[in-house]
Amino acid sequence: MSDQDQEFRLGRREEAGRVVITVAGEIDLGTAPRLRDALDEALSCGVHRVEVDFSGVRFCDCSGLGVLLRARAQADNVGVVFGVAQVRAPVVGRLFRLTQTGAVLGVSGRAA
């Protein structure tokens, strides 16, 4: 396990019909599968909303973006509201702006 993998952290809380997945560290080719698994599980548990808290995310590459877009499509298929919240890292906000995916992903936060 690389230092980067050790710095990547996921959390989960369920409240009032929604699941919040908190993410910290860097999302890249090595860590994106862990995020994908967490989102797959959240989307299959019968809640009405899944929110991904990006307040602790310092970096996200195209593999992480792909995971988020896949999760959004799955959410649409099962009638779940999906969003990415608390985008604070300028480099992450820039990724969403350059790819024009912020609106699709329901991105909110200062750097979005």
PDB file of N, CA and C in Angstrom:
ATOM      1  N   MET A   1       0.852  -1.177   0.000  1.00  0.00           N
ATOM      2  CA  MET A   1       0.000   0.000   0.000  1.00  0.00           C
ATOM      3  C   MET A   1       0.896   1.237   0.000  1.00  0.00           C
ATOM      4  N   SER A   2       0.630   2.169  -0.907  1.00  0.00           N
ATOM      5  CA  SER A   2       1.446   3.372  -1.000  1.00  0.00           C
ATOM      6  C   SER A   2       1.046   4.364   0.087  1.00  0.00           C
ATOM      7  N   ASP A   3       1.921   5.367   0.299  1.00  0.00           N
ATOM      8  CA  ASP A   3       1.594   6.430   1.246  1.00  0.00           C
ATOM      9  C   ASP A   3       0.307   7.127   0.849  1.00  0.00           C
ATOM     10  N   GLN A   4       0.121   7.304  -0.462  1.00  0.00           N
ATOM     11  CA  GLN A   4      -1.073   7.966  -0.955  1.00  0.00           C
ATOM     12  C   GLN A   4      -2.328   7.174  -0.590  1.00  0.00           C
ATOM     13  N   ASP A   5      -2.280   5.856  -0.745  1.00  0.00           N
ATOM     14  CA  ASP A   5      -3.422   5.022  -0.375  1.00  0.00           C
ATOM     15  C   ASP A   5      -3.710   5.129   1.115  1.00  0.00           C
ATOM     16  N   GLN A   6      -2.657   5.234   1.923  1.00  0.00           N
ATOM     17  CA  GLN A   6      -2.845   5.335   3.364  1.00  0.00           C
ATOM     18  C   GLN A   6      -3.475   6.668   3.746  1.00  0.00           C
ATOM     19  N   GLU A   7      -3.206   7.715   2.975  1.00  0.00           N
ATOM     20  CA  GLU A   7      -3.785   9.017   3.254  1.00  0.00           C
ATOM     21  C   GLU A   7      -5.230   9.128   2.783  1.00  0.00           C
ATOM     22  N   PHE A   8      -5.650   8.278   1.875  1.00  0.00           N
ATOM     23  CA  PHE A   8      -7.014   8.294   1.360  1.00  0.00           C
ATOM     24  C   PHE A   8      -7.934   7.681   2.403  1.00  0.00           C
ATOM     25  N   ARG A   9      -8.997   8.414   2.739  1.00  0.00           N
ATOM     26  CA  ARG A   9      -9.938   7.922   3.746  1.00  0.00           C
ATOM     27  C   ARG A   9     -11.376   8.109   3.273  1.00  0.00           C
ATOM     28  N   LEU A  10     -12.194   7.145   3.626  1.00  0.00           N
ATOM     29  CA  LEU A  10     -13.630   7.198   3.357  1.00  0.00           C
ATOM     30  C   LEU A  10     -14.386   7.050   4.661  1.00  0.00           C
ATOM     31  N   GLY A  11     -15.479   7.763   4.771  1.00  0.00           N
ATOM     32  CA  GLY A  11     -16.379   7.601   5.907  1.00  0.00           C
ATOM     33  C   GLY A  11     -17.797   7.528   5.384  1.00  0.00           C
ATOM     34  N   ARG A  12     -18.695   7.102   6.222  1.00  0.00           N
ATOM     35  CA  ARG A  12     -20.098   6.973   5.808  1.00  0.00           C
ATOM     36  C   ARG A  12     -20.997   7.224   6.998  1.00  0.00           C
ATOM     37  N   ARG A  13     -22.034   8.007   6.749  1.00  0.00           N
ATOM     38  CA  ARG A  13     -23.074   8.165   7.770  1.00  0.00           C
ATOM     39  C   ARG A  13     -24.422   8.191   7.070  1.00  0.00           C
ATOM     40  N   GLU A  14     -25.395   7.678   7.758  1.00  0.00           N
ATOM     41  CA  GLU A  14     -26.747   7.635   7.217  1.00  0.00           C
ATOM     42  C   GLU A  14     -27.638   8.440   8.134  1.00  0.00           C
ATOM     43  N   GLU A  15     -28.422   9.333   7.542  1.00  0.00           N
ATOM     44  CA  GLU A  15     -29.309  10.171   8.336  1.00  0.00           C
ATOM     45  C   GLU A  15     -30.514  10.586   7.515  1.00  0.00           C
ATOM     46  N   ALA A  16     -31.669  10.442   8.064  1.00  0.00           N
ATOM     47  CA  ALA A  16     -32.918  10.917   7.461  1.00  0.00           C
ATOM     48  C   ALA A  16     -33.058  10.563   5.979  1.00  0.00           C
ATOM     49  N   GLY A  17     -32.874   9.298   5.643  1.00  0.00           N
ATOM     50  CA  GLY A  17     -33.075   8.847   4.276  1.00  0.00           C
ATOM     51  C   GLY A  17     -31.972   9.199   3.302  1.00  0.00           C
ATOM     52  N   ARG A  18     -30.816   9.597   3.811  1.00  0.00           N
ATOM     53  CA  ARG A  18     -29.697   9.888   2.919  1.00  0.00           C
ATOM     54  C   ARG A  18     -28.410   9.304   3.480  1.00  0.00           C
ATOM     55  N   VAL A  19     -27.500   9.037   2.565  1.00  0.00           N
ATOM     56  CA  VAL A  19     -26.166   8.574   2.931  1.00  0.00           C
ATOM     57  C   VAL A  19     -25.186   9.664   2.535  1.00  0.00           C
ATOM     58  N   VAL A  20     -24.284   9.985   3.468  1.00  0.00           N
ATOM     59  CA  VAL A  20     -23.211  10.924   3.174  1.00  0.00           C
ATOM     60  C   VAL A  20     -21.908  10.138   3.194  1.00  0.00           C
ATOM     61  N   ILE A  21     -21.207  10.161   2.070  1.00  0.00           N
ATOM     62  CA  ILE A  21     -19.888   9.535   1.966  1.00  0.00           C
ATOM     63  C   ILE A  21     -18.864  10.660   2.077  1.00  0.00           C
ATOM     64  N   THR A  22     -18.036  10.622   3.107  1.00  0.00           N
ATOM     65  CA  THR A  22     -16.985  11.621   3.249  1.00  0.00           C
ATOM     66  C   THR A  22     -15.696  11.057   2.673  1.00  0.00           C
ATOM     67  N   VAL A  23     -15.013  11.896   1.920  1.00  0.00           N
ATOM     68  CA  VAL A  23     -13.790  11.477   1.250  1.00  0.00           C
ATOM     69  C   VAL A  23     -12.681  12.450   1.644  1.00  0.00           C
ATOM     70  N   ALA A  24     -11.500  11.900   1.929  1.00  0.00           N
ATOM     71  CA  ALA A  24     -10.343  12.743   2.245  1.00  0.00           C
ATOM     72  C   ALA A  24      -9.120  12.190   1.540  1.00  0.00           C
ATOM     73  N   GLY A  25      -8.256  13.095   1.097  1.00  0.00           N
ATOM     74  CA  GLY A  25      -7.024  12.698   0.437  1.00  0.00           C
ATOM     75  C   GLY A  25      -7.109  12.901  -1.054  1.00  0.00           C
ATOM     76  N   GLU A  26      -6.460  12.009  -1.799  1.00  0.00           N
ATOM     77  CA  GLU A  26      -6.389  12.123  -3.248  1.00  0.00           C
ATOM     78  C   GLU A  26      -7.123  10.961  -3.914  1.00  0.00           C
ATOM     79  N   ILE A  27      -7.923  11.310  -4.916  1.00  0.00           N
ATOM     80  CA  ILE A  27      -8.647  10.296  -5.671  1.00  0.00           C
ATOM     81  C   ILE A  27      -7.954  10.162  -7.020  1.00  0.00           C
ATOM     82  N   ASP A  28      -7.423   8.969  -7.262  1.00  0.00           N
ATOM     83  CA  ASP A  28      -6.705   8.706  -8.511  1.00  0.00           C
ATOM     84  C   ASP A  28      -6.922   7.251  -8.899  1.00  0.00           C
ATOM     85  N   LEU A  29      -6.157   6.789  -9.860  1.00  0.00           N
ATOM     86  CA  LEU A  29      -6.314   5.425 -10.356  1.00  0.00           C
ATOM     87  C   LEU A  29      -6.198   4.384  -9.239  1.00  0.00           C
ATOM     88  N   GLY A  30      -5.364   4.647  -8.257  1.00  0.00           N
ATOM     89  CA  GLY A  30      -5.168   3.694  -7.164  1.00  0.00           C
ATOM     90  C   GLY A  30      -6.267   3.705  -6.118  1.00  0.00           C
ATOM     91  N   THR A  31      -6.899   4.859  -5.909  1.00  0.00           N
ATOM     92  CA  THR A  31      -7.905   4.966  -4.843  1.00  0.00           C
ATOM     93  C   THR A  31      -9.347   5.007  -5.355  1.00  0.00           C
ATOM     94  N   ALA A  32      -9.533   5.312  -6.631  1.00  0.00           N
ATOM     95  CA  ALA A  32     -10.884   5.417  -7.193  1.00  0.00           C
ATOM     96  C   ALA A  32     -11.731   4.148  -6.994  1.00  0.00           C
ATOM     97  N   PRO A  33     -11.145   2.953  -7.101  1.00  0.00           N
ATOM     98  CA  PRO A  33     -11.982   1.756  -6.881  1.00  0.00           C
ATOM     99  C   PRO A  33     -12.602   1.696  -5.490  1.00  0.00           C
ATOM    100  N   ARG A  34     -11.918   2.221  -4.490  1.00  0.00           N
ATOM    101  CA  ARG A  34     -12.489   2.234  -3.137  1.00  0.00           C
ATOM    102  C   ARG A  34     -13.680   3.183  -3.067  1.00  0.00           C
ATOM    103  N   LEU A  35     -13.575   4.313  -3.737  1.00  0.00           N
ATOM    104  CA  LEU A  35     -14.712   5.238  -3.793  1.00  0.00           C
ATOM    105  C   LEU A  35     -15.862   4.607  -4.558  1.00  0.00           C
ATOM    106  N   ARG A  36     -15.565   3.959  -5.670  1.00  0.00           N
ATOM    107  CA  ARG A  36     -16.601   3.288  -6.466  1.00  0.00           C
ATOM    108  C   ARG A  36     -17.356   2.275  -5.613  1.00  0.00           C
ATOM    109  N   ASP A  37     -16.634   1.458  -4.857  1.00  0.00           N
ATOM    110  CA  ASP A  37     -17.277   0.450  -4.008  1.00  0.00           C
ATOM    111  C   ASP A  37     -18.177   1.092  -2.957  1.00  0.00           C
ATOM    112  N   ALA A  38     -17.707   2.181  -2.346  1.00  0.00           N
ATOM    113  CA  ALA A  38     -18.504   2.865  -1.321  1.00  0.00           C
ATOM    114  C   ALA A  38     -19.777   3.453  -1.926  1.00  0.00           C
ATOM    115  N   LEU A  39     -19.660   4.005  -3.126  1.00  0.00           N
ATOM    116  CA  LEU A  39     -20.834   4.580  -3.780  1.00  0.00           C
ATOM    117  C   LEU A  39     -21.802   3.496  -4.245  1.00  0.00           C
ATOM    118  N   ASP A  40     -21.279   2.395  -4.752  1.00  0.00           N
ATOM    119  CA  ASP A  40     -22.150   1.274  -5.143  1.00  0.00           C
ATOM    120  C   ASP A  40     -22.971   0.801  -3.951  1.00  0.00           C
ATOM    121  N   GLU A  41     -22.321   0.659  -2.814  1.00  0.00           N
ATOM    122  CA  GLU A  41     -23.014   0.208  -1.606  1.00  0.00           C
ATOM    123  C   GLU A  41     -24.062   1.228  -1.170  1.00  0.00           C
ATOM    124  N   ALA A  42     -23.705   2.500  -1.194  1.00  0.00           N
ATOM    125  CA  ALA A  42     -24.649   3.547  -0.781  1.00  0.00           C
ATOM    126  C   ALA A  42     -25.877   3.583  -1.687  1.00  0.00           C
ATOM    127  N   LEU A  43     -25.656   3.404  -2.972  1.00  0.00           N
ATOM    128  CA  LEU A  43     -26.769   3.469  -3.927  1.00  0.00           C
ATOM    129  C   LEU A  43     -27.662   2.239  -3.878  1.00  0.00           C
ATOM    130  N   SER A  44     -27.208   1.187  -3.242  1.00  0.00           N
ATOM    131  CA  SER A  44     -28.013  -0.036  -3.183  1.00  0.00           C
ATOM    132  C   SER A  44     -28.739  -0.214  -1.850  1.00  0.00           C
ATOM    133  N   CYS A  45     -28.650   0.765  -0.965  1.00  0.00           N
ATOM    134  CA  CYS A  45     -29.234   0.561   0.366  1.00  0.00           C
ATOM    135  C   CYS A  45     -30.626   1.176   0.541  1.00  0.00           C
ATOM    136  N   GLY A  46     -31.222   1.695  -0.534  1.00  0.00           N
ATOM    137  CA  GLY A  46     -32.609   2.141  -0.465  1.00  0.00           C
ATOM    138  C   GLY A  46     -32.837   3.540   0.077  1.00  0.00           C
ATOM    139  N   VAL A  47     -31.820   4.391   0.082  1.00  0.00           N
ATOM    140  CA  VAL A  47     -32.010   5.765   0.536  1.00  0.00           C
ATOM    141  C   VAL A  47     -32.493   6.632  -0.630  1.00  0.00           C
ATOM    142  N   HIS A  48     -32.906   7.851  -0.301  1.00  0.00           N
ATOM    143  CA  HIS A  48     -33.416   8.766  -1.323  1.00  0.00           C
ATOM    144  C   HIS A  48     -32.349   9.708  -1.866  1.00  0.00           C
ATOM    145  N   ARG A  49     -31.257   9.863  -1.112  1.00  0.00           N
ATOM    146  CA  ARG A  49     -30.208  10.805  -1.514  1.00  0.00           C
ATOM    147  C   ARG A  49     -28.843  10.258  -1.112  1.00  0.00           C
ATOM    148  N   VAL A  50     -27.874  10.430  -2.011  1.00  0.00           N
ATOM    149  CA  VAL A  50     -26.475  10.115  -1.711  1.00  0.00           C
ATOM    150  C   VAL A  50     -25.672  11.383  -1.974  1.00  0.00           C
ATOM    151  N   GLU A  51     -24.956  11.802  -0.944  1.00  0.00           N
ATOM    152  CA  GLU A  51     -24.127  12.998  -1.036  1.00  0.00           C
ATOM    153  C   GLU A  51     -22.675  12.601  -0.795  1.00  0.00           C
ATOM    154  N   VAL A  52     -21.786  13.109  -1.621  1.00  0.00           N
ATOM    155  CA  VAL A  52     -20.361  12.842  -1.479  1.00  0.00           C
ATOM    156  C   VAL A  52     -19.705  14.121  -0.972  1.00  0.00           C
ATOM    157  N   ASP A  53     -19.205  14.081   0.251  1.00  0.00           N
ATOM    158  CA  ASP A  53     -18.586  15.235   0.887  1.00  0.00           C
ATOM    159  C   ASP A  53     -17.115  15.293   0.476  1.00  0.00           C
ATOM    160  N   PHE A  54     -16.774  16.283  -0.342  1.00  0.00           N
ATOM    161  CA  PHE A  54     -15.411  16.436  -0.875  1.00  0.00           C
ATOM    162  C   PHE A  54     -14.588  17.435  -0.072  1.00  0.00           C
ATOM    163  N   SER A  55     -15.013  17.806   1.114  1.00  0.00           N
ATOM    164  CA  SER A  55     -14.299  18.836   1.866  1.00  0.00           C
ATOM    165  C   SER A  55     -12.857  18.453   2.165  1.00  0.00           C
ATOM    166  N   GLY A  56     -12.558  17.166   2.237  1.00  0.00           N
ATOM    167  CA  GLY A  56     -11.197  16.721   2.524  1.00  0.00           C
ATOM    168  C   GLY A  56     -10.420  16.256   1.310  1.00  0.00           C
ATOM    169  N   VAL A  57     -10.988  16.402   0.116  1.00  0.00           N
ATOM    170  CA  VAL A  57     -10.325  15.935  -1.110  1.00  0.00           C
ATOM    171  C   VAL A  57      -9.367  17.010  -1.600  1.00  0.00           C
ATOM    172  N   ARG A  58      -8.097  16.620  -1.732  1.00  0.00           N
ATOM    173  CA  ARG A  58      -7.061  17.552  -2.204  1.00  0.00           C
ATOM    174  C   ARG A  58      -6.838  17.454  -3.706  1.00  0.00           C
ATOM    175  N   PHE A  59      -7.185  16.302  -4.298  1.00  0.00           N
ATOM    176  CA  PHE A  59      -6.922  16.060  -5.719  1.00  0.00           C
ATOM    177  C   PHE A  59      -7.890  15.001  -6.214  1.00  0.00           C
ATOM    178  N   CYS A  60      -8.327  15.153  -7.466  1.00  0.00           N
ATOM    179  CA  CYS A  60      -9.170  14.150  -8.108  1.00  0.00           C
ATOM    180  C   CYS A  60      -8.807  14.138  -9.577  1.00  0.00           C
ATOM    181  N   ASP A  61      -8.452  12.972 -10.102  1.00  0.00           N
ATOM    182  CA  ASP A  61      -8.121  12.879 -11.527  1.00  0.00           C
ATOM    183  C   ASP A  61      -9.308  12.309 -12.300  1.00  0.00           C
ATOM    184  N   CYS A  62      -9.078  12.005 -13.580  1.00  0.00           N
ATOM    185  CA  CYS A  62     -10.181  11.544 -14.428  1.00  0.00           C
ATOM    186  C   CYS A  62     -10.745  10.199 -13.986  1.00  0.00           C
ATOM    187  N   SER A  63      -9.959   9.375 -13.302  1.00  0.00           N
ATOM    188  CA  SER A  63     -10.516   8.103 -12.821  1.00  0.00           C
ATOM    189  C   SER A  63     -11.537   8.363 -11.713  1.00  0.00           C
ATOM    190  N   GLY A  64     -11.256   9.325 -10.851  1.00  0.00           N
ATOM    191  CA  GLY A  64     -12.225   9.708  -9.827  1.00  0.00           C
ATOM    192  C   GLY A  64     -13.459  10.341 -10.433  1.00  0.00           C
ATOM    193  N   LEU A  65     -13.253  11.186 -11.434  1.00  0.00           N
ATOM    194  CA  LEU A  65     -14.373  11.810 -12.134  1.00  0.00           C
ATOM    195  C   LEU A  65     -15.250  10.741 -12.777  1.00  0.00           C
ATOM    196  N   GLY A  66     -14.626   9.740 -13.372  1.00  0.00           N
ATOM    197  CA  GLY A  66     -15.382   8.649 -13.982  1.00  0.00           C
ATOM    198  C   GLY A  66     -16.232   7.902 -12.963  1.00  0.00           C
ATOM    199  N   VAL A  67     -15.691   7.684 -11.779  1.00  0.00           N
ATOM    200  CA  VAL A  67     -16.449   7.022 -10.713  1.00  0.00           C
ATOM    201  C   VAL A  67     -17.667   7.855 -10.340  1.00  0.00           C
ATOM    202  N   LEU A  68     -17.485   9.162 -10.208  1.00  0.00           N
ATOM    203  CA  LEU A  68     -18.602  10.034  -9.850  1.00  0.00           C
ATOM    204  C   LEU A  68     -19.671  10.058 -10.942  1.00  0.00           C
ATOM    205  N   LEU A  69     -19.245  10.127 -12.191  1.00  0.00           N
ATOM    206  CA  LEU A  69     -20.218  10.133 -13.290  1.00  0.00           C
ATOM    207  C   LEU A  69     -20.977   8.814 -13.379  1.00  0.00           C
ATOM    208  N   ARG A  70     -20.283   7.722 -13.151  1.00  0.00           N
ATOM    209  CA  ARG A  70     -20.931   6.401 -13.140  1.00  0.00           C
ATOM    210  C   ARG A  70     -21.965   6.329 -12.011  1.00  0.00           C
ATOM    211  N   ALA A  71     -21.580   6.831 -10.831  1.00  0.00           N
ATOM    212  CA  ALA A  71     -22.495   6.806  -9.685  1.00  0.00           C
ATOM    213  C   ALA A  71     -23.715   7.682  -9.958  1.00  0.00           C
ATOM    214  N   ARG A  72     -23.501   8.826 -10.603  1.00  0.00           N
ATOM    215  CA  ARG A  72     -24.625   9.703 -10.936  1.00  0.00           C
ATOM    216  C   ARG A  72     -25.600   8.986 -11.868  1.00  0.00           C
ATOM    217  N   ALA A  73     -25.081   8.290 -12.871  1.00  0.00           N
ATOM    218  CA  ALA A  73     -25.938   7.547 -13.797  1.00  0.00           C
ATOM    219  C   ALA A  73     -26.703   6.452 -13.060  1.00  0.00           C
ATOM    220  N   GLN A  74     -26.023   5.738 -12.164  1.00  0.00           N
ATOM    221  CA  GLN A  74     -26.694   4.697 -11.378  1.00  0.00           C
ATOM    222  C   GLN A  74     -27.790   5.318 -10.519  1.00  0.00           C
ATOM    223  N   ALA A  75     -27.491   6.456  -9.903  1.00  0.00           N
ATOM    224  CA  ALA A  75     -28.481   7.133  -9.060  1.00  0.00           C
ATOM    225  C   ALA A  75     -29.720   7.491  -9.870  1.00  0.00           C
ATOM    226  N   ASP A  76     -29.500   8.031 -11.057  1.00  0.00           N
ATOM    227  CA  ASP A  76     -30.634   8.369 -11.924  1.00  0.00           C
ATOM    228  C   ASP A  76     -31.471   7.132 -12.235  1.00  0.00           C
ATOM    229  N   ASN A  77     -30.810   6.013 -12.479  1.00  0.00           N
ATOM    230  CA  ASN A  77     -31.521   4.776 -12.822  1.00  0.00           C
ATOM    231  C   ASN A  77     -32.388   4.248 -11.693  1.00  0.00           C
ATOM    232  N   VAL A  78     -31.993   4.512 -10.450  1.00  0.00           N
ATOM    233  CA  VAL A  78     -32.757   3.992  -9.315  1.00  0.00           C
ATOM    234  C   VAL A  78     -33.537   5.084  -8.576  1.00  0.00           C
ATOM    235  N   GLY A  79     -33.577   6.289  -9.139  1.00  0.00           N
ATOM    236  CA  GLY A  79     -34.366   7.367  -8.547  1.00  0.00           C
ATOM    237  C   GLY A  79     -33.775   7.967  -7.285  1.00  0.00           C
ATOM    238  N   VAL A  80     -32.466   8.002  -7.193  1.00  0.00           N
ATOM    239  CA  VAL A  80     -31.786   8.573  -6.030  1.00  0.00           C
ATOM    240  C   VAL A  80     -31.176   9.915  -6.433  1.00  0.00           C
ATOM    241  N   VAL A  81     -31.340  10.913  -5.578  1.00  0.00           N
ATOM    242  CA  VAL A  81     -30.707  12.216  -5.804  1.00  0.00           C
ATOM    243  C   VAL A  81     -29.237  12.078  -5.442  1.00  0.00           C
ATOM    244  N   PHE A  82     -28.360  12.574  -6.307  1.00  0.00           N
ATOM    245  CA  PHE A  82     -26.921  12.425  -6.120  1.00  0.00           C
ATOM    246  C   PHE A  82     -26.256  13.795  -6.194  1.00  0.00           C
ATOM    247  N   GLY A  83     -25.295  14.029  -5.318  1.00  0.00           N
ATOM    248  CA  GLY A  83     -24.572  15.294  -5.373  1.00  0.00           C
ATOM    249  C   GLY A  83     -23.205  15.205  -4.732  1.00  0.00           C
ATOM    250  N   VAL A  84     -22.335  16.102  -5.164  1.00  0.00           N
ATOM    251  CA  VAL A  84     -20.993  16.250  -4.605  1.00  0.00           C
ATOM    252  C   VAL A  84     -20.976  17.592  -3.892  1.00  0.00           C
ATOM    253  N   ALA A  85     -20.647  17.591  -2.605  1.00  0.00           N
ATOM    254  CA  ALA A  85     -20.723  18.810  -1.799  1.00  0.00           C
ATOM    255  C   ALA A  85     -19.366  19.194  -1.220  1.00  0.00           C
ATOM    256  N   GLN A  86     -19.262  20.439  -0.867  1.00  0.00           N
ATOM    257  CA  GLN A  86     -18.101  20.963  -0.145  1.00  0.00           C
ATOM    258  C   GLN A  86     -16.787  20.802  -0.908  1.00  0.00           C
ATOM    259  N   VAL A  87     -16.818  21.113  -2.190  1.00  0.00           N
ATOM    260  CA  VAL A  87     -15.585  21.084  -2.984  1.00  0.00           C
ATOM    261  C   VAL A  87     -14.770  22.306  -2.583  1.00  0.00           C
ATOM    262  N   ARG A  88     -13.618  22.076  -1.975  1.00  0.00           N
ATOM    263  CA  ARG A  88     -12.803  23.176  -1.458  1.00  0.00           C
ATOM    264  C   ARG A  88     -11.474  23.337  -2.178  1.00  0.00           C
ATOM    265  N   ALA A  89     -10.909  22.258  -2.663  1.00  0.00           N
ATOM    266  CA  ALA A  89      -9.597  22.338  -3.312  1.00  0.00           C
ATOM    267  C   ALA A  89      -9.743  22.978  -4.696  1.00  0.00           C
ATOM    268  N   PRO A  90      -9.026  24.056  -4.960  1.00  0.00           N
ATOM    269  CA  PRO A  90      -9.130  24.712  -6.268  1.00  0.00           C
ATOM    270  C   PRO A  90      -8.869  23.766  -7.441  1.00  0.00           C
ATOM    271  N   VAL A  91      -7.929  22.856  -7.298  1.00  0.00           N
ATOM    272  CA  VAL A  91      -7.617  21.931  -8.398  1.00  0.00           C
ATOM    273  C   VAL A  91      -8.797  20.999  -8.697  1.00  0.00           C
ATOM    274  N   VAL A  92      -9.560  20.658  -7.676  1.00  0.00           N
ATOM    275  CA  VAL A  92     -10.738  19.799  -7.875  1.00  0.00           C
ATOM    276  C   VAL A  92     -11.867  20.606  -8.517  1.00  0.00           C
ATOM    277  N   GLY A  93     -12.072  21.820  -8.043  1.00  0.00           N
ATOM    278  CA  GLY A  93     -13.068  22.687  -8.663  1.00  0.00           C
ATOM    279  C   GLY A  93     -12.751  22.940 -10.127  1.00  0.00           C
ATOM    280  N   ARG A  94     -11.462  23.091 -10.417  1.00  0.00           N
ATOM    281  CA  ARG A  94     -11.027  23.312 -11.797  1.00  0.00           C
ATOM    282  C   ARG A  94     -11.351  22.098 -12.674  1.00  0.00           C
ATOM    283  N   LEU A  95     -11.153  20.893 -12.146  1.00  0.00           N
ATOM    284  CA  LEU A  95     -11.486  19.672 -12.895  1.00  0.00           C
ATOM    285  C   LEU A  95     -12.957  19.690 -13.308  1.00  0.00           C
ATOM    286  N   PHE A  96     -13.837  20.019 -12.370  1.00  0.00           N
ATOM    287  CA  PHE A  96     -15.264  20.041 -12.673  1.00  0.00           C
ATOM    288  C   PHE A  96     -15.615  21.148 -13.669  1.00  0.00           C
ATOM    289  N   ARG A  97     -14.954  22.300 -13.551  1.00  0.00           N
ATOM    290  CA  ARG A  97     -15.223  23.391 -14.497  1.00  0.00           C
ATOM    291  C   ARG A  97     -14.725  23.056 -15.897  1.00  0.00           C
ATOM    292  N   LEU A  98     -13.478  22.564 -16.006  1.00  0.00           N
ATOM    293  CA  LEU A  98     -12.907  22.274 -17.328  1.00  0.00           C
ATOM    294  C   LEU A  98     -13.651  21.168 -18.056  1.00  0.00           C
ATOM    295  N   THR A  99     -14.152  20.206 -17.318  1.00  0.00           N
ATOM    296  CA  THR A  99     -14.881  19.094 -17.931  1.00  0.00           C
ATOM    297  C   THR A  99     -16.378  19.374 -18.036  1.00  0.00           C
ATOM    298  N   GLN A 100     -16.800  20.507 -17.506  1.00  0.00           N
ATOM    299  CA  GLN A 100     -18.203  20.913 -17.515  1.00  0.00           C
ATOM    300  C   GLN A 100     -19.114  19.848 -16.918  1.00  0.00           C
ATOM    301  N   THR A 101     -18.645  19.243 -15.838  1.00  0.00           N
ATOM    302  CA  THR A 101     -19.419  18.185 -15.178  1.00  0.00           C
ATOM    303  C   THR A 101     -19.995  18.633 -13.835  1.00  0.00           C
ATOM    304  N   GLY A 102     -19.680  19.833 -13.402  1.00  0.00           N
ATOM    305  CA  GLY A 102     -20.160  20.301 -12.103  1.00  0.00           C
ATOM    306  C   GLY A 102     -21.668  20.276 -11.966  1.00  0.00           C
ATOM    307  N   ALA A 103     -22.363  20.766 -12.975  1.00  0.00           N
ATOM    308  CA  ALA A 103     -23.826  20.790 -12.913  1.00  0.00           C
ATOM    309  C   ALA A 103     -24.417  19.389 -12.930  1.00  0.00           C
ATOM    310  N   VAL A 104     -23.853  18.529 -13.760  1.00  0.00           N
ATOM    311  CA  VAL A 104     -24.337  17.146 -13.861  1.00  0.00           C
ATOM    312  C   VAL A 104     -24.196  16.439 -12.518  1.00  0.00           C
ATOM    313  N   LEU A 105     -23.091  16.712 -11.819  1.00  0.00           N
ATOM    314  CA  LEU A 105     -22.811  16.039 -10.555  1.00  0.00           C
ATOM    315  C   LEU A 105     -23.412  16.766  -9.354  1.00  0.00           C
ATOM    316  N   GLY A 106     -24.077  17.881  -9.591  1.00  0.00           N
ATOM    317  CA  GLY A 106     -24.662  18.624  -8.474  1.00  0.00           C
ATOM    318  C   GLY A 106     -23.604  19.170  -7.544  1.00  0.00           C
ATOM    319  N   VAL A 107     -22.490  19.621  -8.097  1.00  0.00           N
ATOM    320  CA  VAL A 107     -21.347  20.066  -7.293  1.00  0.00           C
ATOM    321  C   VAL A 107     -21.664  21.382  -6.587  1.00  0.00           C
ATOM    322  N   SER A 108     -21.291  21.430  -5.312  1.00  0.00           N
ATOM    323  CA  SER A 108     -21.416  22.666  -4.533  1.00  0.00           C
ATOM    324  C   SER A 108     -20.157  22.841  -3.699  1.00  0.00           C
ATOM    325  N   GLY A 109     -19.892  24.084  -3.332  1.00  0.00           N
ATOM    326  CA  GLY A 109     -18.734  24.379  -2.507  1.00  0.00           C
ATOM    327  C   GLY A 109     -17.995  25.590  -3.030  1.00  0.00           C
ATOM    328  N   ARG A 110     -17.063  26.075  -2.259  1.00  0.00           N
ATOM    329  CA  ARG A 110     -16.347  27.316  -2.594  1.00  0.00           C
ATOM    330  C   ARG A 110     -15.536  27.225  -3.865  1.00  0.00           C
ATOM    331  N   ALA A 111     -14.874  26.100  -4.114  1.00  0.00           N
ATOM    332  CA  ALA A 111     -13.993  25.978  -5.282  1.00  0.00           C
ATOM    333  C   ALA A 111     -14.740  25.486  -6.519  1.00  0.00           C
ATOM    334  N   ALA A 112     -16.015  25.161  -6.348  1.00  0.00           N
ATOM    335  CA  ALA A 112     -16.787  24.639  -7.480  1.00  0.00           C
ATOM    336  C   ALA A 112     -17.119  25.773  -8.389  1.00  0.00           C
TER     337      ALA A 112
END
